[in-house]
Amino acid sequence: MENARKSEENLPEKKENEIHAQRPKLDGESGLRELMLQELRSMYYVEKVVAKSFAKIIKNACNFELIEAIYIHQEDTQKQVLRIEESFELLQEKVLLAHCNAIDTMIADLDATIENTKFGMIRDAGIILALHKVEHYEIASYTILTLYAENLQENTLFELLEKSLNEEKVAQMRLAKIASTIKFYPTA
């Protein structure tokens, strides 16, 4: 008890009229714009992390259609990175990225799948599952970003984001189609 009193005694006195610097909460049109910018920064990070992971994924995939789909999406991802950079220019903002824990977790899961499976059909199935989750995340983000751009009447930005959204949807459909071809017949 005595220690608790001593630690309280060491605290600076609080003054009634003391002003604390607080960050204003996002609100209104400027708040929506800032929220959109935050998500663009996050998606910039996401696309860069995904782009870096493609080489390892291709090296560990077995199915020709899967490898081809990854190569196609690798090209799309490079375009998406450029579109995000262009988006910042349109908004007259610095090109910045914001760390995204979600993508780090998804890539870590993908790496674990590769580590825990043998080269072949089951590893391909795991890669498809992991990539499908990434696509789902990207589709969710781009969907909302396009709506915010539209709401803020940023028409050129809307068009850029919509292109990326459509590419992500196509990539997800390709992965689902490849997943449907994976058949496992147990031996009796």
PDB file of C-alpha atoms in Angstrom:
ATOM      1  CA  MET A   1       0.000   0.000   0.000  1.00  0.00           C
ATOM      2  CA  GLU A   2       2.836   2.325   0.866  1.00  0.00           C
ATOM      3  CA  ASN A   3       4.445   1.643  -2.553  1.00  0.00           C
ATOM      4  CA  ALA A   4       1.213   2.551  -4.285  1.00  0.00           C
ATOM      5  CA  ARG A   5       1.126   5.902  -2.460  1.00  0.00           C
ATOM      6  CA  LYS A   6       4.728   6.601  -3.397  1.00  0.00           C
ATOM      7  CA  SER A   7       4.082   5.941  -7.103  1.00  0.00           C
ATOM      8  CA  GLU A   8       1.050   8.239  -6.980  1.00  0.00           C
ATOM      9  CA  GLU A   9       3.164  10.939  -5.353  1.00  0.00           C
ATOM     10  CA  ASN A  10       5.620  10.806  -8.284  1.00  0.00           C
ATOM     11  CA  LEU A  11       2.914  11.468 -10.884  1.00  0.00           C
ATOM     12  CA  PRO A  12       2.717  15.019 -12.211  1.00  0.00           C
ATOM     13  CA  GLU A  13      -0.215  17.012 -10.934  1.00  0.00           C
ATOM     14  CA  LYS A  14      -3.202  17.233 -13.237  1.00  0.00           C
ATOM     15  CA  LYS A  15      -4.479  20.723 -13.840  1.00  0.00           C
ATOM     16  CA  GLU A  16      -8.153  21.295 -14.469  1.00  0.00           C
ATOM     17  CA  ASN A  17      -7.608  23.534 -17.434  1.00  0.00           C
ATOM     18  CA  GLU A  18      -4.802  21.465 -18.976  1.00  0.00           C
ATOM     19  CA  ILE A  19      -5.228  20.893 -22.698  1.00  0.00           C
ATOM     20  CA  HIS A  20      -4.372  17.474 -24.057  1.00  0.00           C
ATOM     21  CA  ALA A  21      -3.409  17.200 -27.695  1.00  0.00           C
ATOM     22  CA  GLN A  22      -5.854  14.778 -29.220  1.00  0.00           C
ATOM     23  CA  ARG A  23      -6.031  13.685 -32.773  1.00  0.00           C
ATOM     24  CA  PRO A  24      -9.375  14.714 -34.249  1.00  0.00           C
ATOM     25  CA  LYS A  25     -11.656  11.862 -35.171  1.00  0.00           C
ATOM     26  CA  LEU A  26     -12.332  11.366 -38.856  1.00  0.00           C
ATOM     27  CA  ASP A  27     -15.637  12.799 -39.974  1.00  0.00           C
ATOM     28  CA  GLY A  28     -17.378  14.180 -43.040  1.00  0.00           C
ATOM     29  CA  GLU A  29     -15.968  14.276 -46.556  1.00  0.00           C
ATOM     30  CA  SER A  30     -12.400  14.863 -45.370  1.00  0.00           C
ATOM     31  CA  GLY A  31     -12.753  11.907 -42.991  1.00  0.00           C
ATOM     32  CA  LEU A  32     -13.942   9.617 -45.775  1.00  0.00           C
ATOM     33  CA  ARG A  33     -11.079  10.805 -47.963  1.00  0.00           C
ATOM     34  CA  GLU A  34      -8.555  10.128 -45.184  1.00  0.00           C
ATOM     35  CA  LEU A  35     -10.073   6.688 -44.560  1.00  0.00           C
ATOM     36  CA  MET A  36      -9.780   5.952 -48.279  1.00  0.00           C
ATOM     37  CA  LEU A  37      -6.148   7.114 -48.261  1.00  0.00           C
ATOM     38  CA  GLN A  38      -5.365   4.879 -45.298  1.00  0.00           C
ATOM     39  CA  GLU A  39      -6.787   1.880 -47.129  1.00  0.00           C
ATOM     40  CA  LEU A  40      -4.915   2.797 -50.319  1.00  0.00           C
ATOM     41  CA  ARG A  41      -1.693   2.857 -48.298  1.00  0.00           C
ATOM     42  CA  SER A  42      -2.569  -0.539 -46.871  1.00  0.00           C
ATOM     43  CA  MET A  43      -3.368  -1.970 -50.308  1.00  0.00           C
ATOM     44  CA  TYR A  44      -0.077  -0.609 -51.619  1.00  0.00           C
ATOM     45  CA  TYR A  45       1.660  -2.680 -48.951  1.00  0.00           C
ATOM     46  CA  VAL A  46      -0.557  -5.696 -49.712  1.00  0.00           C
ATOM     47  CA  GLU A  47       0.181  -5.635 -53.443  1.00  0.00           C
ATOM     48  CA  LYS A  48       3.935  -5.248 -52.849  1.00  0.00           C
ATOM     49  CA  VAL A  49       4.000  -8.172 -50.381  1.00  0.00           C
ATOM     50  CA  VAL A  50       1.946 -10.370 -52.707  1.00  0.00           C
ATOM     51  CA  ALA A  51       4.202  -9.467 -55.647  1.00  0.00           C
ATOM     52  CA  LYS A  52       7.260 -10.541 -53.640  1.00  0.00           C
ATOM     53  CA  SER A  53       5.688 -13.893 -52.787  1.00  0.00           C
ATOM     54  CA  PHE A  54       4.962 -15.000 -56.369  1.00  0.00           C
ATOM     55  CA  ALA A  55       8.454 -16.362 -57.087  1.00  0.00           C
ATOM     56  CA  LYS A  56       8.284 -18.721 -54.099  1.00  0.00           C
ATOM     57  CA  ILE A  57       4.738 -19.775 -54.976  1.00  0.00           C
ATOM     58  CA  ILE A  58       5.643 -20.548 -58.596  1.00  0.00           C
ATOM     59  CA  LYS A  59       8.694 -22.522 -57.466  1.00  0.00           C
ATOM     60  CA  ASN A  60       6.512 -24.662 -55.194  1.00  0.00           C
ATOM     61  CA  ALA A  61       3.502 -25.178 -57.475  1.00  0.00           C
ATOM     62  CA  CYS A  62       3.198 -28.304 -59.612  1.00  0.00           C
ATOM     63  CA  ASN A  63       0.014 -27.867 -61.683  1.00  0.00           C
ATOM     64  CA  PHE A  64       0.652 -26.142 -65.027  1.00  0.00           C
ATOM     65  CA  GLU A  65      -2.691 -24.259 -64.951  1.00  0.00           C
ATOM     66  CA  LEU A  66      -1.925 -23.010 -61.436  1.00  0.00           C
ATOM     67  CA  ILE A  67       1.537 -21.815 -62.447  1.00  0.00           C
ATOM     68  CA  GLU A  68       0.070 -20.090 -65.494  1.00  0.00           C
ATOM     69  CA  ALA A  69      -2.624 -18.409 -63.362  1.00  0.00           C
ATOM     70  CA  ILE A  70       0.028 -17.179 -60.940  1.00  0.00           C
ATOM     71  CA  TYR A  71       2.140 -15.749 -63.777  1.00  0.00           C
ATOM     72  CA  ILE A  72      -0.901 -13.930 -65.153  1.00  0.00           C
ATOM     73  CA  HIS A  73      -1.772 -12.543 -61.749  1.00  0.00           C
ATOM     74  CA  GLN A  74       1.841 -11.535 -61.163  1.00  0.00           C
ATOM     75  CA  GLU A  75       1.561  -9.261 -64.207  1.00  0.00           C
ATOM     76  CA  ASP A  76      -1.786  -7.930 -62.969  1.00  0.00           C
ATOM     77  CA  THR A  77      -0.322  -7.226 -59.539  1.00  0.00           C
ATOM     78  CA  GLN A  78       2.483  -5.169 -61.071  1.00  0.00           C
ATOM     79  CA  LYS A  79      -0.172  -3.105 -62.879  1.00  0.00           C
ATOM     80  CA  GLN A  80      -2.119  -2.738 -59.632  1.00  0.00           C
ATOM     81  CA  VAL A  81       0.945  -1.363 -57.840  1.00  0.00           C
ATOM     82  CA  LEU A  82       1.344   1.218 -60.615  1.00  0.00           C
ATOM     83  CA  ARG A  83      -2.366   2.096 -60.411  1.00  0.00           C
ATOM     84  CA  ILE A  84      -2.126   2.700 -56.674  1.00  0.00           C
ATOM     85  CA  GLU A  85       0.884   4.958 -57.259  1.00  0.00           C
ATOM     86  CA  GLU A  86      -1.136   6.801 -59.903  1.00  0.00           C
ATOM     87  CA  SER A  87      -4.030   7.064 -57.434  1.00  0.00           C
ATOM     88  CA  PHE A  88      -1.833   8.914 -54.950  1.00  0.00           C
ATOM     89  CA  GLU A  89      -0.751  11.310 -57.702  1.00  0.00           C
ATOM     90  CA  LEU A  90      -4.380  11.958 -58.655  1.00  0.00           C
ATOM     91  CA  LEU A  91      -5.179  12.742 -55.035  1.00  0.00           C
ATOM     92  CA  GLN A  92      -2.025  14.885 -54.806  1.00  0.00           C
ATOM     93  CA  GLU A  93      -0.704  12.746 -51.950  1.00  0.00           C
ATOM     94  CA  LYS A  94       2.693  11.205 -51.295  1.00  0.00           C
ATOM     95  CA  VAL A  95       3.011   7.564 -52.266  1.00  0.00           C
ATOM     96  CA  LEU A  96       3.126   5.842 -48.898  1.00  0.00           C
ATOM     97  CA  LEU A  97       2.433   2.366 -47.674  1.00  0.00           C
ATOM     98  CA  ALA A  98       0.891   1.267 -44.404  1.00  0.00           C
ATOM     99  CA  HIS A  99       1.725  -2.048 -42.807  1.00  0.00           C
ATOM    100  CA  CYS A 100      -1.073  -4.633 -43.045  1.00  0.00           C
ATOM    101  CA  ASN A 101      -1.053  -7.435 -40.484  1.00  0.00           C
ATOM    102  CA  ALA A 102      -3.767  -9.335 -42.357  1.00  0.00           C
ATOM    103  CA  ILE A 103      -1.624  -9.944 -45.447  1.00  0.00           C
ATOM    104  CA  ASP A 104       1.397 -10.808 -43.323  1.00  0.00           C
ATOM    105  CA  THR A 105      -0.690 -13.489 -41.607  1.00  0.00           C
ATOM    106  CA  MET A 106      -2.023 -14.837 -44.918  1.00  0.00           C
ATOM    107  CA  ILE A 107       1.473 -15.046 -46.416  1.00  0.00           C
ATOM    108  CA  ALA A 108       2.748 -16.745 -43.247  1.00  0.00           C
ATOM    109  CA  ASP A 109      -0.083 -19.294 -43.607  1.00  0.00           C
ATOM    110  CA  LEU A 110       0.885 -19.829 -47.248  1.00  0.00           C
ATOM    111  CA  ASP A 111       4.516 -20.380 -46.227  1.00  0.00           C
ATOM    112  CA  ALA A 112       3.402 -22.868 -43.545  1.00  0.00           C
ATOM    113  CA  THR A 113       1.333 -24.747 -46.120  1.00  0.00           C
ATOM    114  CA  ILE A 114       4.357 -25.024 -48.404  1.00  0.00           C
ATOM    115  CA  GLU A 115       6.531 -26.200 -45.501  1.00  0.00           C
ATOM    116  CA  ASN A 116       3.990 -28.790 -44.307  1.00  0.00           C
ATOM    117  CA  THR A 117       3.149 -30.429 -47.631  1.00  0.00           C
ATOM    118  CA  LYS A 118       5.033 -32.446 -50.210  1.00  0.00           C
ATOM    119  CA  PHE A 119       5.536 -31.074 -53.705  1.00  0.00           C
ATOM    120  CA  GLY A 120       2.488 -32.125 -55.718  1.00  0.00           C
ATOM    121  CA  MET A 121      -1.281 -32.048 -55.745  1.00  0.00           C
ATOM    122  CA  ILE A 122      -1.848 -31.469 -52.023  1.00  0.00           C
ATOM    123  CA  ARG A 123       0.619 -28.571 -51.913  1.00  0.00           C
ATOM    124  CA  ASP A 124      -1.138 -27.114 -54.975  1.00  0.00           C
ATOM    125  CA  ALA A 125      -4.460 -27.444 -53.160  1.00  0.00           C
ATOM    126  CA  GLY A 126      -3.009 -25.574 -50.182  1.00  0.00           C
ATOM    127  CA  ILE A 127      -1.532 -22.856 -52.399  1.00  0.00           C
ATOM    128  CA  ILE A 128      -4.893 -22.404 -54.116  1.00  0.00           C
ATOM    129  CA  LEU A 129      -6.655 -22.122 -50.764  1.00  0.00           C
ATOM    130  CA  ALA A 130      -4.149 -19.568 -49.448  1.00  0.00           C
ATOM    131  CA  LEU A 131      -4.230 -17.494 -52.632  1.00  0.00           C
ATOM    132  CA  HIS A 132      -8.017 -17.612 -52.726  1.00  0.00           C
ATOM    133  CA  LYS A 133      -8.061 -16.046 -49.240  1.00  0.00           C
ATOM    134  CA  VAL A 134      -5.699 -13.297 -50.414  1.00  0.00           C
ATOM    135  CA  GLU A 135      -7.929 -12.605 -53.422  1.00  0.00           C
ATOM    136  CA  HIS A 136     -10.987 -12.447 -51.191  1.00  0.00           C
ATOM    137  CA  TYR A 137      -9.271  -9.879 -48.971  1.00  0.00           C
ATOM    138  CA  GLU A 138      -8.183  -7.791 -51.954  1.00  0.00           C
ATOM    139  CA  ILE A 139     -11.659  -7.944 -53.506  1.00  0.00           C
ATOM    140  CA  ALA A 140     -13.204  -6.747 -50.242  1.00  0.00           C
ATOM    141  CA  SER A 141     -10.796  -3.817 -50.048  1.00  0.00           C
ATOM    142  CA  TYR A 142     -11.051  -2.778 -53.684  1.00  0.00           C
ATOM    143  CA  THR A 143     -14.856  -3.043 -53.606  1.00  0.00           C
ATOM    144  CA  ILE A 144     -15.126  -0.551 -50.777  1.00  0.00           C
ATOM    145  CA  LEU A 145     -12.390   1.695 -52.179  1.00  0.00           C
ATOM    146  CA  THR A 146     -14.294   1.975 -55.478  1.00  0.00           C
ATOM    147  CA  LEU A 147     -17.457   2.899 -53.598  1.00  0.00           C
ATOM    148  CA  TYR A 148     -15.624   5.571 -51.595  1.00  0.00           C
ATOM    149  CA  ALA A 149     -14.009   6.980 -54.749  1.00  0.00           C
ATOM    150  CA  GLU A 150     -17.422   7.115 -56.391  1.00  0.00           C
ATOM    151  CA  ASN A 151     -18.953   8.772 -53.328  1.00  0.00           C
ATOM    152  CA  LEU A 152     -16.174  11.394 -53.301  1.00  0.00           C
ATOM    153  CA  GLN A 153     -16.708  11.913 -57.055  1.00  0.00           C
ATOM    154  CA  GLU A 154     -13.145  10.858 -57.827  1.00  0.00           C
ATOM    155  CA  ASN A 155     -14.087   9.371 -61.210  1.00  0.00           C
ATOM    156  CA  THR A 156     -10.588   8.673 -62.522  1.00  0.00           C
ATOM    157  CA  LEU A 157      -9.641   7.056 -59.218  1.00  0.00           C
ATOM    158  CA  PHE A 158     -12.833   4.994 -59.390  1.00  0.00           C
ATOM    159  CA  GLU A 159     -11.847   3.711 -62.838  1.00  0.00           C
ATOM    160  CA  LEU A 160      -8.326   2.770 -61.706  1.00  0.00           C
ATOM    161  CA  LEU A 161      -9.599   0.916 -58.653  1.00  0.00           C
ATOM    162  CA  GLU A 162     -12.345  -0.811 -60.642  1.00  0.00           C
ATOM    163  CA  LYS A 163      -9.735  -2.243 -63.047  1.00  0.00           C
ATOM    164  CA  SER A 164      -7.837  -3.713 -60.106  1.00  0.00           C
ATOM    165  CA  LEU A 165     -11.055  -5.029 -58.574  1.00  0.00           C
ATOM    166  CA  ASN A 166     -11.998  -6.798 -61.807  1.00  0.00           C
ATOM    167  CA  GLU A 167      -8.539  -8.360 -62.110  1.00  0.00           C
ATOM    168  CA  GLU A 168      -8.814  -9.702 -58.561  1.00  0.00           C
ATOM    169  CA  LYS A 169     -12.233 -11.198 -59.308  1.00  0.00           C
ATOM    170  CA  VAL A 170     -10.877 -12.924 -62.420  1.00  0.00           C
ATOM    171  CA  ALA A 171      -7.907 -14.280 -60.454  1.00  0.00           C
ATOM    172  CA  GLN A 172     -10.237 -15.648 -57.801  1.00  0.00           C
ATOM    173  CA  MET A 173     -12.418 -17.348 -60.428  1.00  0.00           C
ATOM    174  CA  ARG A 174      -9.325 -18.895 -62.068  1.00  0.00           C
ATOM    175  CA  LEU A 175      -8.222 -20.309 -58.723  1.00  0.00           C
ATOM    176  CA  ALA A 176     -11.675 -21.731 -58.022  1.00  0.00           C
ATOM    177  CA  LYS A 177     -11.756 -23.372 -61.457  1.00  0.00           C
ATOM    178  CA  ILE A 178      -8.335 -24.953 -60.879  1.00  0.00           C
ATOM    179  CA  ALA A 179      -9.398 -26.086 -57.398  1.00  0.00           C
ATOM    180  CA  SER A 180     -12.372 -27.912 -58.926  1.00  0.00           C
ATOM    181  CA  THR A 181      -9.994 -30.019 -61.041  1.00  0.00           C
ATOM    182  CA  ILE A 182      -8.070 -31.363 -58.065  1.00  0.00           C
ATOM    183  CA  LYS A 183      -9.316 -34.878 -57.445  1.00  0.00           C
ATOM    184  CA  PHE A 184      -8.045 -37.256 -54.848  1.00  0.00           C
ATOM    185  CA  TYR A 185      -8.906 -40.910 -55.152  1.00  0.00           C
ATOM    186  CA  PRO A 186      -7.990 -42.848 -52.023  1.00  0.00           C
ATOM    187  CA  THR A 187      -6.518 -46.275 -52.527  1.00  0.00           C
ATOM    188  CA  ALA A 188      -8.517 -49.124 -51.090  1.00  0.00           C
TER     189      ALA A 188
END
